[in-house]
Amino acid sequence: MKAELQMEKLNLIDLPGVGAATAEKLEQAGYRDLMSIAVSTVGELIEVTGVTEAVGRKMINAARDSMKMGFETGTQVLQRRQLVNKYSTGSVAFDNLLGGGFETGSITECFGEFGSGKTQVGHALCVNVLKNDPEAYAVYIDTENTFRPERIQQMATAAGLDSEEALSRIMVARAFNSDHQMLLTEKVDTLITEQKKKVRLVVVDSLTAHFRAEFIGRGTLAERQQKLNRHMHDLAKVAQSNNICVYVTNQVMAKPDQFFGDPTQAIGGHVVAHASTFRIYLRKGKKGTRVAKLIDSPMHPDGECCFEVQEGGLKDLV
Ligand code: ADP
Ligand code: MG
C-alpha cells in the first residue's frame, strides 16, 4: 500500500527525457502529475514541450508504468479497505447510517438547505478526528466564513479535549473564490509532505458556493462543471493517496418542475454526485431535530436517521 501511494508522488521531472525546462512547460500547460501525462497523447506532449515523438512516447509509457493502471485482485482491494478509518459524527444513529462513521479514502457530501446542519457536521467531525488521534490534524477550507473556533471549543470541551490544544490542530483557510479554493486543496499536500502534519480530515464548506456565484447564466454552465470536475478530482486524490476523510457541503436549489416529493436538488449535478462516494441529504426535522438521509452509498442500504445539534456537538435523540 505504502509503496503504491509513494508512486503517485513521483514528479514529472522523474520521467525520462524531462528536465527542469520541460517540467516547467508541462506544469504551465496544466500537466501537474503523472496521471495527466499517462492519459495524454504524444501529439499533445509534442505541442506543449517540443520534445521528439520518441521522447513523448517514452514519457507516456513511463508515466503509465508508474501508475499501476492495471487490475488487482478482490483480495488486494479488501486488504486496502482494511486501512479505512471511520470517524464519528457524535451521533451513533448518524454513524450507523454510514456503517460506522465518515470513511477515510472517500469524499462524503452533505447537501441541504441553509441551517440544515452541514457546517455543524463539519465542526463535529474535526473534533472527533482530533479526539481519535492525538497527533491528527484537520483542515477546514471555509468559503462562507462560517468556521467558528468558539464552536470547536464547545465541542472539544464536551469531548474531554483541551479546547486550546484542539484548535491548534485545525488548519483553517478562508477561500475567497473558486480558484483560491482549488489552490488551497492543492496546498493540503504541502501540509502533509513539507510540514509533516498528520492530516486526517479535510472539510470543504461549502464546496459549491463560489462556483455557483461565479458562473451565472446558461452559457457558463459547461465551464463551471469542467472546473468543478477538476476540483472533485483533486479532492478525490487527496482522499485516496493519503487515506484522508474528505467532507464537503453542498447547497440545494429549487427544482421548479418538481410537483411531488422534495422540490430541491443538490448543486453541481452529476459532477459532484459521481465524485462523492457517500451523499447525505440533511434537513430540519420536528422540534429542532435534524434528519439525515443516505442517498447514495456503494455498500449500505439507503436509510434515514434523526439526530440533534447540541452545544456539545451532534447527539442522538433520547
Ligand atoms: P448549514 O451549514 O447547513 O447552513 P449549520 O450547520 O450552520 O447549517 O446549522 C446551524 C444550526 O445549528 C443552527 O440553526 C442551530 O439550530 C444549530 N446550532 C448552532 N450552534 C448551536 C449550539 N451552540 N447549540 C445548539 N445548536 C446549535
Ligand atoms: Mg454552513
mmCIF file of C-alpha atoms and ligand atoms in Angstrom:
data_model
loop_
_atom_site.group_PDB
_atom_site.id
_atom_site.type_symbol
_atom_site.label_atom_id
_atom_site.label_comp_id
_atom_site.label_asym_id
_atom_site.label_seq_id
_atom_site.Cartn_x
_atom_site.Cartn_y
_atom_site.Cartn_z
ATOM 1 C CA MET A 1 0.000 0.000 0.000
ATOM 2 C CA LYS A 2 2.638 2.459 1.111
ATOM 3 C CA ALA A 3 4.766 1.804 -1.966
ATOM 4 C CA GLU A 4 1.798 2.353 -4.193
ATOM 5 C CA LEU A 5 0.988 5.636 -2.521
ATOM 6 C CA GLN A 6 4.511 6.863 -2.980
ATOM 7 C CA MET A 7 4.456 6.015 -6.650
ATOM 8 C CA GLU A 8 1.728 8.532 -7.145
ATOM 9 C CA LYS A 9 4.015 11.114 -5.649
ATOM 10 C CA LEU A 10 6.685 10.729 -8.338
ATOM 11 C CA ASN A 11 7.246 14.063 -10.012
ATOM 12 C CA LEU A 12 7.167 14.987 -13.665
ATOM 13 C CA ILE A 13 10.894 15.517 -13.522
ATOM 14 C CA ASP A 14 11.389 11.835 -12.691
ATOM 15 C CA LEU A 15 10.201 10.891 -16.174
ATOM 16 C CA PRO A 16 12.797 10.001 -18.838
ATOM 17 C CA GLY A 17 13.578 12.934 -21.117
ATOM 18 C CA VAL A 18 12.080 15.509 -18.759
ATOM 19 C CA GLY A 19 14.461 18.140 -17.424
ATOM 20 C CA ALA A 20 13.665 21.251 -15.444
ATOM 21 C CA ALA A 21 12.677 23.263 -18.521
ATOM 22 C CA THR A 22 10.348 20.620 -19.918
ATOM 23 C CA ALA A 23 8.788 20.043 -16.495
ATOM 24 C CA GLU A 24 8.060 23.730 -16.234
ATOM 25 C CA LYS A 25 6.466 23.830 -19.680
ATOM 26 C CA LEU A 26 4.312 20.867 -18.750
ATOM 27 C CA GLU A 27 3.237 22.413 -15.474
ATOM 28 C CA GLN A 28 2.369 25.679 -17.141
ATOM 29 C CA ALA A 29 0.203 23.809 -19.601
ATOM 30 C CA GLY A 30 -1.672 22.164 -16.729
ATOM 31 C CA TYR A 31 0.126 18.817 -16.590
ATOM 32 C CA ARG A 32 0.704 18.646 -12.902
ATOM 33 C CA ASP A 33 1.060 14.959 -12.191
ATOM 34 C CA LEU A 34 1.920 11.652 -13.762
ATOM 35 C CA MET A 35 -1.714 10.749 -14.295
ATOM 36 C CA SER A 36 -2.157 13.714 -16.604
ATOM 37 C CA ILE A 37 0.826 12.518 -18.652
ATOM 38 C CA ALA A 38 -0.320 8.906 -18.606
ATOM 39 C CA VAL A 39 -3.641 9.804 -20.201
ATOM 40 C CA SER A 40 -2.312 12.379 -22.675
ATOM 41 C CA THR A 41 -1.356 11.787 -26.293
ATOM 42 C CA VAL A 42 2.078 12.044 -27.911
ATOM 43 C CA GLY A 43 0.768 14.877 -30.069
ATOM 44 C CA GLU A 44 -0.254 16.936 -27.054
ATOM 45 C CA LEU A 45 3.114 16.492 -25.397
ATOM 46 C CA ILE A 46 4.973 17.472 -28.568
ATOM 47 C CA GLU A 47 2.872 20.592 -28.889
ATOM 48 C CA VAL A 48 3.374 21.655 -25.294
ATOM 49 C CA THR A 49 7.055 20.832 -24.839
ATOM 50 C CA GLY A 50 8.571 20.497 -28.298
ATOM 51 C CA VAL A 51 10.073 17.077 -27.493
ATOM 52 C CA THR A 52 10.506 14.494 -30.213
ATOM 53 C CA GLU A 53 7.914 11.848 -30.842
ATOM 54 C CA ALA A 54 10.134 9.136 -29.372
ATOM 55 C CA VAL A 55 10.672 11.078 -26.154
ATOM 56 C CA GLY A 56 6.971 11.868 -25.879
ATOM 57 C CA ARG A 57 6.141 8.191 -26.219
ATOM 58 C CA LYS A 58 8.730 7.273 -23.585
ATOM 59 C CA MET A 59 7.284 9.817 -21.159
ATOM 60 C CA ILE A 60 3.789 8.441 -21.554
ATOM 61 C CA ASN A 61 4.921 4.839 -21.150
ATOM 62 C CA ALA A 62 6.983 5.614 -18.064
ATOM 63 C CA ALA A 63 4.076 7.532 -16.532
ATOM 64 C CA ARG A 64 1.735 4.635 -17.255
ATOM 65 C CA ASP A 65 4.147 2.068 -15.810
ATOM 66 C CA SER A 66 4.482 4.028 -12.603
ATOM 67 C CA MET A 67 0.761 4.376 -12.127
ATOM 68 C CA LYS A 68 -0.196 0.740 -11.761
ATOM 69 C CA MET A 69 -3.112 1.279 -14.054
ATOM 70 C CA GLY A 70 -3.833 -2.426 -14.298
ATOM 71 C CA PHE A 71 -6.067 -4.765 -12.393
ATOM 72 C CA GLU A 72 -5.751 -6.124 -8.905
ATOM 73 C CA THR A 73 -7.497 -8.974 -7.184
ATOM 74 C CA GLY A 74 -10.548 -8.540 -4.995
ATOM 75 C CA THR A 75 -8.374 -9.751 -2.121
ATOM 76 C CA GLN A 76 -5.999 -6.837 -2.644
ATOM 77 C CA VAL A 77 -8.899 -4.416 -2.697
ATOM 78 C CA LEU A 78 -10.192 -5.911 0.540
ATOM 79 C CA GLN A 79 -6.760 -5.521 2.130
ATOM 80 C CA ARG A 80 -6.767 -1.879 1.175
ATOM 81 C CA ARG A 81 -10.270 -1.454 2.555
ATOM 82 C CA GLN A 82 -8.909 -2.581 5.913
ATOM 83 C CA LEU A 83 -6.880 0.613 6.082
ATOM 84 C CA VAL A 84 -10.086 2.649 6.016
ATOM 85 C CA ASN A 85 -10.768 4.560 9.219
ATOM 86 C CA LYS A 86 -14.213 5.725 10.217
ATOM 87 C CA TYR A 87 -14.737 8.952 12.080
ATOM 88 C CA SER A 88 -17.695 9.501 14.340
ATOM 89 C CA THR A 89 -20.131 12.360 13.979
ATOM 90 C CA GLY A 90 -21.018 12.109 17.658
ATOM 91 C CA SER A 91 -24.417 10.576 16.894
ATOM 92 C CA VAL A 92 -24.492 6.769 16.879
ATOM 93 C CA ALA A 93 -27.555 6.774 14.628
ATOM 94 C CA PHE A 94 -25.813 9.002 12.072
ATOM 95 C CA ASP A 95 -22.636 6.882 12.231
ATOM 96 C CA ASN A 96 -24.644 3.693 11.731
ATOM 97 C CA LEU A 97 -26.258 5.144 8.640
ATOM 98 C CA LEU A 98 -22.756 5.105 7.134
ATOM 99 C CA GLY A 99 -21.736 1.769 8.618
ATOM 100 C CA GLY A 100 -19.759 3.296 11.485
ATOM 101 C CA GLY A 101 -18.889 6.852 10.521
ATOM 102 C CA PHE A 102 -17.359 9.015 7.803
ATOM 103 C CA GLU A 103 -14.767 6.977 5.902
ATOM 104 C CA THR A 104 -11.209 7.852 5.018
ATOM 105 C CA GLY A 105 -10.196 7.462 1.380
ATOM 106 C CA SER A 106 -13.527 8.806 0.167
ATOM 107 C CA ILE A 107 -15.469 12.002 -0.300
ATOM 108 C CA THR A 108 -18.650 12.325 1.758
ATOM 109 C CA GLU A 109 -21.090 15.046 0.828
ATOM 110 C CA CYS A 110 -23.900 16.550 2.882
ATOM 111 C CA PHE A 111 -26.332 18.683 0.969
ATOM 112 C CA GLY A 112 -29.260 20.594 2.332
ATOM 113 C CA GLU A 113 -30.848 23.937 2.856
ATOM 114 C CA PHE A 114 -29.428 26.816 4.827
ATOM 115 C CA GLY A 115 -29.454 25.909 8.524
ATOM 116 C CA SER A 116 -29.843 22.181 7.989
ATOM 117 C CA GLY A 117 -26.661 21.452 9.956
ATOM 118 C CA LYS A 118 -23.991 20.928 7.289
ATOM 119 C CA THR A 119 -21.471 23.211 8.973
ATOM 120 C CA GLN A 120 -22.184 21.690 12.390
ATOM 121 C CA VAL A 121 -21.334 18.267 10.963
ATOM 122 C CA GLY A 122 -18.009 19.696 9.741
ATOM 123 C CA HIS A 123 -17.149 21.095 13.160
ATOM 124 C CA ALA A 124 -18.168 17.875 14.924
ATOM 125 C CA LEU A 125 -16.017 15.779 12.566
ATOM 126 C CA CYS A 126 -12.994 17.984 13.231
ATOM 127 C CA VAL A 127 -13.313 17.466 16.968
ATOM 128 C CA ASN A 128 -13.871 13.717 16.690
ATOM 129 C CA VAL A 129 -10.900 13.276 14.365
ATOM 130 C CA LEU A 130 -8.681 15.168 16.819
ATOM 131 C CA LYS A 131 -10.014 13.087 19.684
ATOM 132 C CA ASN A 132 -9.447 9.840 17.788
ATOM 133 C CA ASP A 133 -5.731 10.522 17.319
ATOM 134 C CA PRO A 134 -3.725 12.974 19.442
ATOM 135 C CA GLU A 135 -1.380 13.657 16.522
ATOM 136 C CA ALA A 136 -4.085 14.180 13.928
ATOM 137 C CA TYR A 137 -4.757 17.456 12.158
ATOM 138 C CA ALA A 138 -7.936 18.654 10.489
ATOM 139 C CA VAL A 139 -8.031 21.057 7.544
ATOM 140 C CA TYR A 140 -11.012 23.376 7.158
ATOM 141 C CA ILE A 141 -11.435 25.210 3.846
ATOM 142 C CA ASP A 142 -14.034 27.811 4.668
ATOM 143 C CA THR A 143 -15.727 29.572 1.764
ATOM 144 C CA GLU A 144 -18.660 31.168 3.572
ATOM 145 C CA ASN A 145 -16.900 32.453 6.658
ATOM 146 C CA THR A 146 -18.837 30.115 8.912
ATOM 147 C CA PHE A 147 -15.966 28.348 10.660
ATOM 148 C CA ARG A 148 -16.315 29.230 14.343
ATOM 149 C CA PRO A 149 -13.444 28.488 16.716
ATOM 150 C CA GLU A 150 -15.845 29.068 19.609
ATOM 151 C CA ARG A 151 -17.963 26.205 18.346
ATOM 152 C CA ILE A 152 -14.888 23.957 18.202
ATOM 153 C CA GLN A 153 -14.055 24.952 21.771
ATOM 154 C CA GLN A 154 -17.531 23.988 22.954
ATOM 155 C CA MET A 155 -17.481 20.629 21.195
ATOM 156 C CA ALA A 156 -13.872 19.897 22.182
ATOM 157 C CA THR A 157 -14.588 20.592 25.839
ATOM 158 C CA ALA A 158 -17.650 18.343 25.711
ATOM 159 C CA ALA A 159 -15.472 15.623 24.151
ATOM 160 C CA GLY A 160 -12.988 15.914 27.017
ATOM 161 C CA LEU A 161 -10.272 17.603 24.956
ATOM 162 C CA ASP A 162 -8.228 20.657 25.863
ATOM 163 C CA SER A 163 -10.030 23.184 23.695
ATOM 164 C CA GLU A 164 -6.959 25.343 23.003
ATOM 165 C CA GLU A 165 -4.900 22.338 22.031
ATOM 166 C CA ALA A 166 -7.713 21.141 19.768
ATOM 167 C CA LEU A 167 -7.851 24.495 17.981
ATOM 168 C CA SER A 168 -4.106 24.357 17.416
ATOM 169 C CA ARG A 169 -4.597 21.189 15.368
ATOM 170 C CA ILE A 170 -7.108 22.655 12.953
ATOM 171 C CA MET A 171 -5.673 24.425 9.928
ATOM 172 C CA VAL A 172 -8.268 26.870 8.666
ATOM 173 C CA ALA A 173 -8.150 28.755 5.384
ATOM 174 C CA ARG A 174 -10.702 31.150 4.047
ATOM 175 C CA ALA A 175 -11.177 30.657 0.295
ATOM 176 C CA PHE A 176 -12.044 33.895 -1.454
ATOM 177 C CA ASN A 177 -13.063 32.473 -4.817
ATOM 178 C CA SER A 178 -13.182 29.154 -6.634
ATOM 179 C CA ASP A 179 -9.602 29.429 -7.928
ATOM 180 C CA HIS A 180 -8.369 30.099 -4.431
ATOM 181 C CA GLN A 181 -10.409 27.173 -3.150
ATOM 182 C CA MET A 182 -8.757 24.879 -5.690
ATOM 183 C CA LEU A 183 -5.332 26.209 -4.851
ATOM 184 C CA LEU A 184 -5.904 25.573 -1.146
ATOM 185 C CA THR A 185 -6.837 21.985 -1.954
ATOM 186 C CA GLU A 186 -3.511 21.577 -3.704
ATOM 187 C CA LYS A 187 -1.769 23.055 -0.685
ATOM 188 C CA VAL A 188 -3.048 20.267 1.543
ATOM 189 C CA ASP A 189 -0.298 18.150 0.046
ATOM 190 C CA THR A 190 2.285 20.665 1.236
ATOM 191 C CA LEU A 191 0.948 20.443 4.784
ATOM 192 C CA ILE A 192 1.475 16.703 4.659
ATOM 193 C CA THR A 193 4.750 16.405 2.795
ATOM 194 C CA GLU A 194 6.623 19.545 3.829
ATOM 195 C CA GLN A 195 5.120 20.489 7.151
ATOM 196 C CA LYS A 196 4.758 16.823 8.130
ATOM 197 C CA LYS A 197 1.303 17.321 9.565
ATOM 198 C CA LYS A 198 -0.749 14.181 10.017
ATOM 199 C CA VAL A 199 -3.831 15.437 8.200
ATOM 200 C CA ARG A 200 -6.742 13.015 8.679
ATOM 201 C CA LEU A 201 -9.693 15.181 7.643
ATOM 202 C CA VAL A 202 -10.284 17.851 5.008
ATOM 203 C CA VAL A 203 -13.529 19.818 5.161
ATOM 204 C CA VAL A 204 -14.638 21.985 2.231
ATOM 205 C CA ASP A 205 -17.538 24.105 3.441
ATOM 206 C CA SER A 206 -19.099 24.972 1.046
ATOM 207 C CA LEU A 207 -17.924 23.045 -1.977
ATOM 208 C CA THR A 208 -20.171 24.794 -4.465
ATOM 209 C CA ALA A 209 -20.983 28.302 -3.195
ATOM 210 C CA HIS A 210 -18.198 30.090 -5.072
ATOM 211 C CA PHE A 211 -18.762 28.112 -8.243
ATOM 212 C CA ARG A 212 -22.432 28.888 -8.101
ATOM 213 C CA ALA A 213 -21.849 32.599 -7.567
ATOM 214 C CA GLU A 214 -19.144 32.984 -10.186
ATOM 215 C CA PHE A 215 -20.688 31.131 -13.085
ATOM 216 C CA ILE A 216 -24.069 32.644 -13.675
ATOM 217 C CA GLY A 217 -26.197 32.049 -16.721
ATOM 218 C CA ARG A 218 -26.602 29.121 -19.045
ATOM 219 C CA GLY A 219 -23.606 29.907 -21.222
ATOM 220 C CA THR A 220 -21.172 29.363 -18.358
ATOM 221 C CA LEU A 221 -22.543 26.070 -17.114
ATOM 222 C CA ALA A 222 -20.205 23.830 -19.078
ATOM 223 C CA GLU A 223 -17.190 25.795 -17.927
ATOM 224 C CA ARG A 224 -18.339 25.640 -14.309
ATOM 225 C CA GLN A 225 -18.892 21.909 -14.443
ATOM 226 C CA GLN A 226 -15.491 21.356 -16.007
ATOM 227 C CA LYS A 227 -13.796 23.299 -13.257
ATOM 228 C CA LEU A 228 -15.831 21.660 -10.545
ATOM 229 C CA ASN A 229 -14.930 18.301 -12.025
ATOM 230 C CA ARG A 230 -11.238 19.107 -11.709
ATOM 231 C CA HIS A 231 -11.765 20.235 -8.136
ATOM 232 C CA MET A 232 -13.567 16.991 -7.242
ATOM 233 C CA HIS A 233 -10.753 15.093 -8.893
ATOM 234 C CA ASP A 234 -8.179 16.904 -6.765
ATOM 235 C CA LEU A 235 -10.204 16.206 -3.627
ATOM 236 C CA ALA A 236 -10.549 12.530 -4.505
ATOM 237 C CA LYS A 237 -6.806 12.357 -4.948
ATOM 238 C CA VAL A 238 -6.233 13.953 -1.551
ATOM 239 C CA ALA A 239 -8.585 11.376 -0.023
ATOM 240 C CA GLN A 240 -7.138 8.352 -1.761
ATOM 241 C CA SER A 241 -3.437 8.989 -1.836
ATOM 242 C CA ASN A 242 -3.256 9.956 1.819
ATOM 243 C CA ASN A 243 -6.146 7.907 3.242
ATOM 244 C CA ILE A 244 -7.885 11.079 4.384
ATOM 245 C CA CYS A 245 -11.556 11.648 5.104
ATOM 246 C CA VAL A 246 -12.866 14.406 2.843
ATOM 247 C CA TYR A 247 -16.138 16.050 3.845
ATOM 248 C CA VAL A 248 -17.819 18.548 1.512
ATOM 249 C CA THR A 249 -21.009 20.527 1.978
ATOM 250 C CA ASN A 250 -23.346 21.443 -0.811
ATOM 251 C CA GLN A 251 -26.377 23.633 -1.187
ATOM 252 C CA VAL A 252 -29.677 22.816 -2.788
ATOM 253 C CA MET A 253 -31.643 24.768 -5.322
ATOM 254 C CA ALA A 254 -35.333 24.840 -6.035
ATOM 255 C CA LYS A 255 -36.477 22.444 -8.710
ATOM 256 C CA PRO A 256 -39.393 24.354 -10.172
ATOM 257 C CA ASP A 257 -40.677 21.453 -12.275
ATOM 258 C CA GLN A 258 -40.967 19.037 -9.360
ATOM 259 C CA PHE A 259 -44.519 18.771 -8.036
ATOM 260 C CA PHE A 260 -44.195 15.627 -5.933
ATOM 261 C CA GLY A 261 -41.515 14.644 -3.439
ATOM 262 C CA ASP A 262 -38.780 17.001 -2.411
ATOM 263 C CA PRO A 263 -38.709 20.108 -4.585
ATOM 264 C CA THR A 264 -34.973 20.669 -4.138
ATOM 265 C CA GLN A 265 -31.839 19.253 -5.692
ATOM 266 C CA ALA A 266 -28.114 19.468 -4.975
ATOM 267 C CA ILE A 267 -25.899 21.909 -6.856
ATOM 268 C CA GLY A 268 -23.239 20.611 -9.187
ATOM 269 C CA GLY A 269 -25.275 17.886 -10.841
ATOM 270 C CA HIS A 270 -23.626 14.680 -11.923
ATOM 271 C CA VAL A 271 -20.116 16.009 -11.479
ATOM 272 C CA VAL A 272 -20.488 16.265 -7.711
ATOM 273 C CA ALA A 273 -22.815 13.276 -7.439
ATOM 274 C CA HIS A 274 -20.398 10.902 -9.129
ATOM 275 C CA ALA A 275 -17.324 12.080 -7.295
ATOM 276 C CA SER A 276 -18.871 11.770 -3.841
ATOM 277 C CA THR A 277 -18.777 8.218 -2.544
ATOM 278 C CA PHE A 278 -21.392 8.943 0.105
ATOM 279 C CA ARG A 279 -24.152 11.509 -0.299
ATOM 280 C CA ILE A 280 -26.351 12.576 2.558
ATOM 281 C CA TYR A 281 -29.362 14.829 2.408
ATOM 282 C CA LEU A 282 -29.784 16.873 5.587
ATOM 283 C CA ARG A 283 -32.959 18.608 6.591
ATOM 284 C CA LYS A 284 -34.648 20.026 9.627
ATOM 285 C CA GLY A 285 -36.990 17.632 11.400
ATOM 286 C CA LYS A 286 -39.587 18.118 14.094
ATOM 287 C CA LYS A 287 -38.814 20.170 17.195
ATOM 288 C CA GLY A 288 -35.393 21.323 16.106
ATOM 289 C CA THR A 289 -34.091 17.848 15.268
ATOM 290 C CA ARG A 290 -32.182 17.044 12.095
ATOM 291 C CA VAL A 291 -32.836 14.261 9.611
ATOM 292 C CA ALA A 292 -30.004 12.696 7.626
ATOM 293 C CA LYS A 293 -30.904 10.591 4.623
ATOM 294 C CA LEU A 294 -28.344 8.442 2.862
ATOM 295 C CA ILE A 295 -28.901 8.949 -0.855
ATOM 296 C CA ASP A 296 -26.055 7.086 -2.408
ATOM 297 C CA SER A 297 -23.622 4.572 -0.997
ATOM 298 C CA PRO A 298 -21.749 1.725 -2.686
ATOM 299 C CA MET A 299 -22.380 -0.670 0.181
ATOM 300 C CA HIS A 300 -25.093 0.470 2.556
ATOM 301 C CA PRO A 301 -28.845 0.418 2.171
ATOM 302 C CA ASP A 302 -30.434 3.802 1.730
ATOM 303 C CA GLY A 303 -31.777 4.891 5.063
ATOM 304 C CA GLU A 304 -32.652 7.737 7.323
ATOM 305 C CA CYS A 305 -31.878 8.763 10.872
ATOM 306 C CA CYS A 306 -32.537 11.622 13.275
ATOM 307 C CA PHE A 307 -30.109 13.478 15.478
ATOM 308 C CA GLU A 308 -29.807 16.725 17.344
ATOM 309 C CA VAL A 309 -27.330 19.569 17.227
ATOM 310 C CA GLN A 310 -26.436 20.468 20.789
ATOM 311 C CA GLU A 311 -23.861 22.729 22.342
ATOM 312 C CA GLY A 312 -21.538 19.758 22.824
ATOM 313 C CA GLY A 313 -21.911 18.514 19.251
ATOM 314 C CA LEU A 314 -24.165 16.080 17.387
ATOM 315 C CA LYS A 315 -26.160 13.784 19.648
ATOM 316 C CA ASP A 316 -28.719 11.005 19.321
ATOM 317 C CA LEU A 317 -32.310 11.709 20.191
ATOM 318 C CA VAL A 318 -33.234 10.372 23.596
HETATM 319 P P1 ADP B 1 -25.829 24.924 7.349
HETATM 320 O O1 ADP B 1 -24.351 24.859 7.342
HETATM 321 O O2 ADP B 1 -26.480 23.707 6.810
HETATM 322 O O3 ADP B 1 -26.380 26.187 6.743
HETATM 323 P P2 ADP B 1 -25.442 24.998 10.181
HETATM 324 O O4 ADP B 1 -24.606 23.778 10.274
HETATM 325 O O5 ADP B 1 -24.758 26.295 10.288
HETATM 326 O O6 ADP B 1 -26.322 24.955 8.866
HETATM 327 O O7 ADP B 1 -26.558 24.860 11.297
HETATM 328 C C1 ADP B 1 -26.979 25.940 12.043
HETATM 329 C C2 ADP B 1 -27.879 25.405 13.119
HETATM 330 O O8 ADP B 1 -27.144 24.624 14.053
HETATM 331 C C3 ADP B 1 -28.495 26.488 13.955
HETATM 332 O O9 ADP B 1 -29.667 26.960 13.339
HETATM 333 C C4 ADP B 1 -28.781 25.761 15.244
HETATM 334 O O10 ADP B 1 -30.006 25.069 15.138
HETATM 335 C C5 ADP B 1 -27.677 24.747 15.336
HETATM 336 N N1 ADP B 1 -26.653 25.212 16.275
HETATM 337 C C6 ADP B 1 -25.595 26.002 16.019
HETATM 338 N N2 ADP B 1 -24.886 26.240 17.139
HETATM 339 C C7 ADP B 1 -25.511 25.589 18.125
HETATM 340 C C8 ADP B 1 -25.274 25.446 19.528
HETATM 341 N N3 ADP B 1 -24.244 26.045 20.141
HETATM 342 N N4 ADP B 1 -26.134 24.691 20.241
HETATM 343 C C9 ADP B 1 -27.165 24.098 19.644
HETATM 344 N N5 ADP B 1 -27.448 24.192 18.346
HETATM 345 C C10 ADP B 1 -26.635 24.926 17.586
HETATM 346 MG MG MG B 2 -22.996 26.170 6.545
#
